[in-house]
Structures are given as C-alpha cells and as structure tokens.
CSV table of C-alpha atoms in Angstrom, one decimal:
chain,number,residue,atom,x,y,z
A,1,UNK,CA,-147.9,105.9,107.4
A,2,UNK,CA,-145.0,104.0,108.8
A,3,UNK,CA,-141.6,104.3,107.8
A,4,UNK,CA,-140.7,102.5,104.5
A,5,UNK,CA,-137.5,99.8,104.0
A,6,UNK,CA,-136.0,99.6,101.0
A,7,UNK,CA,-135.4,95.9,99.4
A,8,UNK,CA,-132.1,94.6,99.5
A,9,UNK,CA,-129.8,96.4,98.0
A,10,UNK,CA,-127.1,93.7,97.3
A,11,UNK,CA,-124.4,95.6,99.6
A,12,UNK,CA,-123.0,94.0,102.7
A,13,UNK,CA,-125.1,96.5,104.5
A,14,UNK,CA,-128.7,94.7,106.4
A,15,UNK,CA,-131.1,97.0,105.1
A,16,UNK,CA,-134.1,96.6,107.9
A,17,UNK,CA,-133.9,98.6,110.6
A,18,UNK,CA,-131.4,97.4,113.7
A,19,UNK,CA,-133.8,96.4,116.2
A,20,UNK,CA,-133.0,99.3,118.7
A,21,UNK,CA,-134.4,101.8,116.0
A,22,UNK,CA,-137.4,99.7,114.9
A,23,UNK,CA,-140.6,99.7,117.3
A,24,UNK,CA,-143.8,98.7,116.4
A,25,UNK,CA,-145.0,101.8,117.9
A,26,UNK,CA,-144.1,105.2,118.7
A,27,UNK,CA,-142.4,105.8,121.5
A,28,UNK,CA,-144.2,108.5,123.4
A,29,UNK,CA,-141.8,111.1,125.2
A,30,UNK,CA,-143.5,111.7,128.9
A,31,UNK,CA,-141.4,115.0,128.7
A,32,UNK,CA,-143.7,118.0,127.9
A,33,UNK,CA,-141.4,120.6,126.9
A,34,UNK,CA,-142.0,122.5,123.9
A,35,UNK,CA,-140.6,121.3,120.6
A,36,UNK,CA,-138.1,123.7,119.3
A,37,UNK,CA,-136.4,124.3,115.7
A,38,UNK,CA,-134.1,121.3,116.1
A,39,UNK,CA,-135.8,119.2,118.9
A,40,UNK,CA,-138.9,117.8,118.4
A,41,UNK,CA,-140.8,114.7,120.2
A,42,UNK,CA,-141.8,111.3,118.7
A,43,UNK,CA,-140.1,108.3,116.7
A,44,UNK,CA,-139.1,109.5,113.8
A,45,UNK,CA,-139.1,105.8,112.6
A,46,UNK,CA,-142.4,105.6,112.7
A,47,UNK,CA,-143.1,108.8,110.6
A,48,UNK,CA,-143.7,109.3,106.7
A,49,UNK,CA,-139.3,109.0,106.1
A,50,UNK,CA,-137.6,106.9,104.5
A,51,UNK,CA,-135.1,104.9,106.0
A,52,UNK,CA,-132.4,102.1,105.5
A,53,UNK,CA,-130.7,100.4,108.6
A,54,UNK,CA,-127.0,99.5,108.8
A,55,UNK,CA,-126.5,96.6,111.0
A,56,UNK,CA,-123.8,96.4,112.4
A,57,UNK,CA,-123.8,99.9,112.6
A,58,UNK,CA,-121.3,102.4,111.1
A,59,UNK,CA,-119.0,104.8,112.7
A,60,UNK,CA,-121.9,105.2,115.2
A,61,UNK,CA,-124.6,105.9,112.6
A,62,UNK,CA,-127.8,103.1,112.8
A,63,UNK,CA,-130.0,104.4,109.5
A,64,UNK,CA,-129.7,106.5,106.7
A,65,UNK,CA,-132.5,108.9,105.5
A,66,UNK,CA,-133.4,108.7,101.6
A,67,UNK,CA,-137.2,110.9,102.1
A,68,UNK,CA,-138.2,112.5,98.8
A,69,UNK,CA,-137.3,115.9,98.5
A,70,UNK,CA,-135.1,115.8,101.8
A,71,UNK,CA,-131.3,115.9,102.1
A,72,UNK,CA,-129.8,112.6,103.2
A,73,UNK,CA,-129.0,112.3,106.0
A,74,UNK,CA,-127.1,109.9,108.5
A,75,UNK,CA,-128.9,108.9,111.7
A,76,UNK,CA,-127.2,108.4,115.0
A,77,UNK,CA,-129.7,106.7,118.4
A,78,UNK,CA,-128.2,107.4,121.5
A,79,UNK,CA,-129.8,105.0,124.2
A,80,UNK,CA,-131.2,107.4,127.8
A,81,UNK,CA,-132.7,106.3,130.7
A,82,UNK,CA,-136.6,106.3,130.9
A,83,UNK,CA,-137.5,109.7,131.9
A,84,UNK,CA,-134.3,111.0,131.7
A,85,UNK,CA,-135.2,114.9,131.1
A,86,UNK,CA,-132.2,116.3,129.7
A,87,UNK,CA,-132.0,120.1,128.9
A,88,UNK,CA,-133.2,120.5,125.3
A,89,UNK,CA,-132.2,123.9,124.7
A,90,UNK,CA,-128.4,122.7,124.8
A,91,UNK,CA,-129.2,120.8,121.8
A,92,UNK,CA,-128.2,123.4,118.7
A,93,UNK,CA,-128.1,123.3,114.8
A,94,UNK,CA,-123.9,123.4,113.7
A,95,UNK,CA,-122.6,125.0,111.0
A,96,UNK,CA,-119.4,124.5,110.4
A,97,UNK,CA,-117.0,123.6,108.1
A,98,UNK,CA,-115.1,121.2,110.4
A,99,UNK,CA,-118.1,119.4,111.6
A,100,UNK,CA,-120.6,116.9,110.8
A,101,UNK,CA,-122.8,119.0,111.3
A,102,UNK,CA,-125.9,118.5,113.5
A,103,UNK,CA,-129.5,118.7,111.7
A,104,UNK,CA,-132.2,117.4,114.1
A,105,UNK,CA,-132.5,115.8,117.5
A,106,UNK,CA,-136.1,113.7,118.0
A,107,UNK,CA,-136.7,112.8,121.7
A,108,UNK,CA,-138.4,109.8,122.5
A,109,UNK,CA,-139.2,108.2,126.2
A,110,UNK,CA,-136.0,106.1,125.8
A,111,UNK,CA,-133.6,107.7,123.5
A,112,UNK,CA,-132.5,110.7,121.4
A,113,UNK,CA,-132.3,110.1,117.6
A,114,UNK,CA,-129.8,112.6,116.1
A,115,UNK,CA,-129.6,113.4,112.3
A,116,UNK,CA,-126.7,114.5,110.9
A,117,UNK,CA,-125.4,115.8,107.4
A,118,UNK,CA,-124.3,112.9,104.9
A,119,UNK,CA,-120.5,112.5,105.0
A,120,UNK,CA,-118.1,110.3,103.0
A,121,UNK,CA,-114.8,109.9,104.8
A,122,UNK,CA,-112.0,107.6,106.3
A,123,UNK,CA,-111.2,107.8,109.9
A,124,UNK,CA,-107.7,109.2,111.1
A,125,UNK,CA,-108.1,105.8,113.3
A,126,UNK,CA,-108.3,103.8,110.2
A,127,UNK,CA,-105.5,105.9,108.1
A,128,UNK,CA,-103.4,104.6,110.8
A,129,UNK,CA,-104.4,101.2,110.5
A,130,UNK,CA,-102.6,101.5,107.0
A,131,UNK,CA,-99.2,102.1,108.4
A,132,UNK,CA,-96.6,102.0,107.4
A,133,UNK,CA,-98.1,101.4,103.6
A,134,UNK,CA,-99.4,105.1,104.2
A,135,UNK,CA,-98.1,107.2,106.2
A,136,UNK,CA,-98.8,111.0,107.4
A,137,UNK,CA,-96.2,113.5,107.5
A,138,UNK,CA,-95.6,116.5,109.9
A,139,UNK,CA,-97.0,119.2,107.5
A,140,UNK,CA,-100.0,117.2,106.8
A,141,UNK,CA,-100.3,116.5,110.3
A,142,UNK,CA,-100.1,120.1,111.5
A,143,UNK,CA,-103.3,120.8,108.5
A,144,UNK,CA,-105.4,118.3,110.5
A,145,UNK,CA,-104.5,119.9,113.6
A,146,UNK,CA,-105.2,123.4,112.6
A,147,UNK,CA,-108.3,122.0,111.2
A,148,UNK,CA,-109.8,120.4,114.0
A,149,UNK,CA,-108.6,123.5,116.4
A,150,UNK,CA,-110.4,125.7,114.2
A,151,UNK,CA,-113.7,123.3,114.6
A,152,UNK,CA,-112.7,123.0,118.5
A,153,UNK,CA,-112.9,127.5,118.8
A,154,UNK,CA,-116.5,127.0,117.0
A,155,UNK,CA,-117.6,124.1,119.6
A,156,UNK,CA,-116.1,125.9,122.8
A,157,UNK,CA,-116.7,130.0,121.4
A,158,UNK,CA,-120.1,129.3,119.5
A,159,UNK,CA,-122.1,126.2,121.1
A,160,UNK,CA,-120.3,126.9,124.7
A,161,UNK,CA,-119.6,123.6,125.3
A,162,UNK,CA,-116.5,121.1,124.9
A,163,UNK,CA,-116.7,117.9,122.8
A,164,UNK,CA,-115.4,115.6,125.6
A,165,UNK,CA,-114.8,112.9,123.1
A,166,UNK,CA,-112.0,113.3,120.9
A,167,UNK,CA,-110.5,110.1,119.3
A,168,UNK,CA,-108.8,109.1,116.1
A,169,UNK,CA,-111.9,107.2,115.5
A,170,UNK,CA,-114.2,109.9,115.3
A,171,UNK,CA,-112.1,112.8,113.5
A,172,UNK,CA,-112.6,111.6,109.4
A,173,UNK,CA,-111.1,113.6,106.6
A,174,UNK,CA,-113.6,113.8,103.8
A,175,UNK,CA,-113.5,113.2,100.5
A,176,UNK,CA,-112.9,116.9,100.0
A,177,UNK,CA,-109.6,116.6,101.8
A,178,UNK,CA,-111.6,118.6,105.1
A,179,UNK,CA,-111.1,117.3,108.4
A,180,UNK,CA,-114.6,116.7,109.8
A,181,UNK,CA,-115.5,116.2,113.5
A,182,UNK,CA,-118.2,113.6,114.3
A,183,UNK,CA,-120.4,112.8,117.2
A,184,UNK,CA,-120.9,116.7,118.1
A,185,UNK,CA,-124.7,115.8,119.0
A,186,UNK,CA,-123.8,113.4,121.5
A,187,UNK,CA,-121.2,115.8,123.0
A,188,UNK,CA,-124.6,118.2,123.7
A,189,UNK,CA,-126.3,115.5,125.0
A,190,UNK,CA,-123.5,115.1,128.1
A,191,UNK,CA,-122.8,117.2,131.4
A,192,UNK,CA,-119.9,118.7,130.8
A,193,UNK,CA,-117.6,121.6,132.8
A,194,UNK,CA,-115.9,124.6,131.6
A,195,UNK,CA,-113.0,123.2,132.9
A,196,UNK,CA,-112.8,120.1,131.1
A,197,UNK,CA,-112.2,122.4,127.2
A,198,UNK,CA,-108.1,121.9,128.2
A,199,UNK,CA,-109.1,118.4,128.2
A,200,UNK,CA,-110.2,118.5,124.2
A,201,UNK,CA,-107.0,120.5,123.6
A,202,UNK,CA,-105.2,118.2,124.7
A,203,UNK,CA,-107.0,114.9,123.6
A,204,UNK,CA,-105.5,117.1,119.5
A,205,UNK,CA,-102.2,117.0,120.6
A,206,UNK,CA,-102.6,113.2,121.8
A,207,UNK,CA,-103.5,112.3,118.3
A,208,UNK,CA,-101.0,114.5,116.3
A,209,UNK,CA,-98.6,112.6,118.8
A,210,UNK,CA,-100.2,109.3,117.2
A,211,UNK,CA,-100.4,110.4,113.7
A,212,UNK,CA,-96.3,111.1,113.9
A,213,UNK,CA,-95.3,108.1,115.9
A,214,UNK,CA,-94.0,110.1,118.3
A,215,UNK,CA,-93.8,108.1,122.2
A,216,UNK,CA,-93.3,109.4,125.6
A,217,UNK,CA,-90.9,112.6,125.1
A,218,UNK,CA,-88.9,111.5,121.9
A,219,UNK,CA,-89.1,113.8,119.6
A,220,UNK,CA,-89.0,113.8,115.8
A,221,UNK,CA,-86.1,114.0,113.3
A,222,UNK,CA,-85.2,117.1,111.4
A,223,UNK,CA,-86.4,120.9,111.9
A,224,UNK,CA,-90.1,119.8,110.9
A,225,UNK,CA,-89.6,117.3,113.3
A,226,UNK,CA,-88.9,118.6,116.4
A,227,UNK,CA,-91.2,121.8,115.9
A,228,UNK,CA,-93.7,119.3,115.6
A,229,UNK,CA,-92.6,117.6,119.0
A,230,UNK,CA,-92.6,121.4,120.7
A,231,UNK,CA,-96.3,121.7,119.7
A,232,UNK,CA,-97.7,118.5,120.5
A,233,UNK,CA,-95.7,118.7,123.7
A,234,UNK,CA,-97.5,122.3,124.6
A,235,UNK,CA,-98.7,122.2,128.3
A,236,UNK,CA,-101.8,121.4,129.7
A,237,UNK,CA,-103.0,125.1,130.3
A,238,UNK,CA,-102.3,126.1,126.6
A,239,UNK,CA,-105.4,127.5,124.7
A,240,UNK,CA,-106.5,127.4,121.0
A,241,UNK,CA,-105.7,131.2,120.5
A,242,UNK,CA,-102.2,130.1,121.4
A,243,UNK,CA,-101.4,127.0,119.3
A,244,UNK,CA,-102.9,128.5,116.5
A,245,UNK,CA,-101.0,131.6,116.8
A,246,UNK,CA,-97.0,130.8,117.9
A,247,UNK,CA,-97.3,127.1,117.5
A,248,UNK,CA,-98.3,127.6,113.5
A,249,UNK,CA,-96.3,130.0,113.4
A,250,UNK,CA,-92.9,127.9,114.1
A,251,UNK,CA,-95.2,125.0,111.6
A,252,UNK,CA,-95.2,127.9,109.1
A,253,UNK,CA,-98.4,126.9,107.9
A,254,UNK,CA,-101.5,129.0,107.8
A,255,UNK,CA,-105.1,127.5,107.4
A,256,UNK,CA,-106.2,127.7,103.5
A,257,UNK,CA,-102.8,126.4,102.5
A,258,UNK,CA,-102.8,123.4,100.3
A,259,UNK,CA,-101.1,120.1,101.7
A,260,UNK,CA,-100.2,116.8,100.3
A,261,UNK,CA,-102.5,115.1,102.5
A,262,UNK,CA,-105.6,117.0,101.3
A,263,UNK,CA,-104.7,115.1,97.7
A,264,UNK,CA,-103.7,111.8,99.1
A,265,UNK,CA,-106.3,111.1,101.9
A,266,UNK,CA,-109.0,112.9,99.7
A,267,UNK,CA,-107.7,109.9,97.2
A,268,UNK,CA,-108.3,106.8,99.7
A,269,UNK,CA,-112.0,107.7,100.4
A,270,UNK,CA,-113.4,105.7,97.8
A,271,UNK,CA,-110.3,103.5,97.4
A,272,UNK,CA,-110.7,102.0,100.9
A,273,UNK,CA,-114.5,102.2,100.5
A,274,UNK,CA,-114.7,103.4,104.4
A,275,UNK,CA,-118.2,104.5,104.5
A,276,UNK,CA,-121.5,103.0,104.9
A,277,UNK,CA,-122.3,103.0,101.0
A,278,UNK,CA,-121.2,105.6,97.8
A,279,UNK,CA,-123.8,108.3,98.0
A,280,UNK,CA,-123.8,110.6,94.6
C-alpha cells in the first residue's frame, strides 16, 4: 500500500509530497548491511505511513508523519551520492532534552530520510529578525547558552561526535521555553574530527555575540554587560566543563533557573506562527 496524501488542508502549506520525496517506486538501497534499531532500508514513502509534504520546505523538514497509532513526526531527506556507503552504526537514537531528537534514519540508493520528534518553535535566527521590537537580554542570553552547552556535552560526551553546524537558524526555543538543537541527524551523517568539537564551542559564543549585538571586541554596558563580553570572548581552546563552570559562575546563573526569556519567547511561538502548522 502506498503512502497516503491528505486533501488540502486550506493552509499555505502544498500538501503532496515535494517531488524529491515522491517516487513512483521504491528506491532499492544496493547497500547490504544489516538493518539496525534506527536504520533500516527502503522508501519509507512508499510504505503503509501517512504523510503530508511541505513545499517549500520548512526549517529543513520535507513531510510530516500523521500514521495511526504513531507519534508525529517531522521528516528531514538529505540528498547522497548513488552508492555512497556511509557508516550506519554512527547513526544513533538521541535523547535529550536540548535536542530534536533523532527517531529513525531509512537508507535508500540515493538518500537518507531522517525522522525526527515533532517540535513547535521559533528560530533564534528569526527572534533576531524581530529586532529591535524584541530584543534578548544578557541573562536570557546566558540561559540559551547554558542550554545549548549542555546539549553540546550530550552530542560530544554521549554520541562522540561534534555537530559541525551550529547557526542561529537551526537552534529554536520551543514553546516550552527549552532551547532545542536541530539537524543532529545530519551532523551523524558527516565526517567529522575530534578536533573540530572547539569549533561548535565556539560557533555558541558566535551567536551569544549576535544575540547581544556585541561587534569585533566592544563590549557590553554595565556589570551584566561586560561579564557577558568576557564569556563570549573565551579563547578558542576553552571547553564546555569550563564555560559552564567559571563563565556561569561570573553570569550567576545556574541551569533550572527561571528567565524572562523562557516566558517571552515561549509567548511568540504561536504568535509569530513560525512552524510548519499548529500540531495539538
């Protein structure tokens, strides 16, 4: 049974399929290895699921997954060479708080089709596309920080591998107020070096120096301010253990701590409508 459509829904959303994730048959992977827990072989598209396409696509994401009696989820196709045999054991179910967490990966001759949990969230590239009507302050700054460093010590500590990726566009704070990282799949799915995790650390002080305006070495105004500039200014061989430990220390902020932000950007979620549609 192929994969069924659902009939427009009357949202600025194209419901079919985007062509890329539609074939009129099933890819068939020339890769023999042995499916595992999370990877498994075939087109998923053209399997007993239920499936809406988003065209143009979303944040990354091409489909979302309605089956009966399944979670939704939100499907991401990353494009491979033809016979591109990539290692399949690096590909792990997440679990973290700070993630969108990975769910399945379905290797076809082609591509890799990656489901993901459901999220509702805004973009910290698109909070700052409302400045200056809203703007972040240092405290809520250094919660989004601790946040994604604590995702950043699961992705390096836990799945041994750095994220390689890091922009504004694909950090989102969630309707819950969490800061959740996206695109962890297709961090798996590249080469990546031990060396290059001081690269991730670095790419979270980049954007805490974008989400505070601050420019070349200027620093902020106030006490707030310029601890804020002494963290984001850290140098390159700094590690997570250590930001999280001195540099939250001069922040005096620890990580359960309420913020304004968690309130405020929780609020603009469905405000700004920045998802692919309201999921209850």
């Amino acid at each position: 049974m192929r994969s069924t459509i659902l009939p427009p829904l009357g949202s600025p959303f194209q419901t079919p399929l985007p062509q890329e994730c539609r074939e009129d048959r099933a890819e068939t992977p020339t890769m023999c290895e042995e499916a595992t827990d999370i990877v498994k072989y075939g087109n998923p598209f053209t399997m007993d699921r239920l499936f809406v396409g988003l065209e143009p696509a979303w944040g990354g994401i091409n489909a979302i997954e309605f089956t009966e009696h399944m979670p939704i989820s939100f499907v991401s196709k990353l494009i491979t060479a033809r016979g591109d045999k990539r290692k399949m054991d690096r590909f792990k179910r997440t679990s973290h708080k700070h993630l969108v967490n990975l769910k399945e990966v379905f290797v076809t001759e082609e591509s890799l089709i990656l489901f993901y949990d459901k999220w509702e969230g805004i973009s910290l590239r698109e909070i700052q596309d409302l400045r200056p009507a809203f703007q972040l302050g240092e405290v809520e700054v250094a919660t989004i920080c601790f946040q994604m460093l604590q995702a950043l010590q699961y992705i390096h500590g836990t799945l041994g591998i750095n994220h390689g990726a890091l922009h504004e566009e694909d950090v989102y704070i969630h309707e819950s107020g969490d800061i959740k990282i996206a695109k962890i799949g297709e961090s798996m799915a590249r080469e990546f070096s031990p060396q290059e995790k001081s690269k991730d650390i670095q790419s979270i002080l980049k954007i805490a120096r974008q989400l505070l305006g601050l420019q070349g070495t200027s620093g902020g105004s106030g006490t707030m301010g310029l601890l804020a500039h002494d963290f984001t200014a850290a140098p390159y061989n700094t590690s997570i253990d250590q930001l999280l430990q001195s540099g939250f220390k001069s922040w005096s902020l620890s990580g359960d701590q309420a913020s304004p932000y968690e309130i405020q950007c929780g609020a603009l979620v469905p405000q700004t409508n920045q998802c692919p549609m309201h999921i209850g």
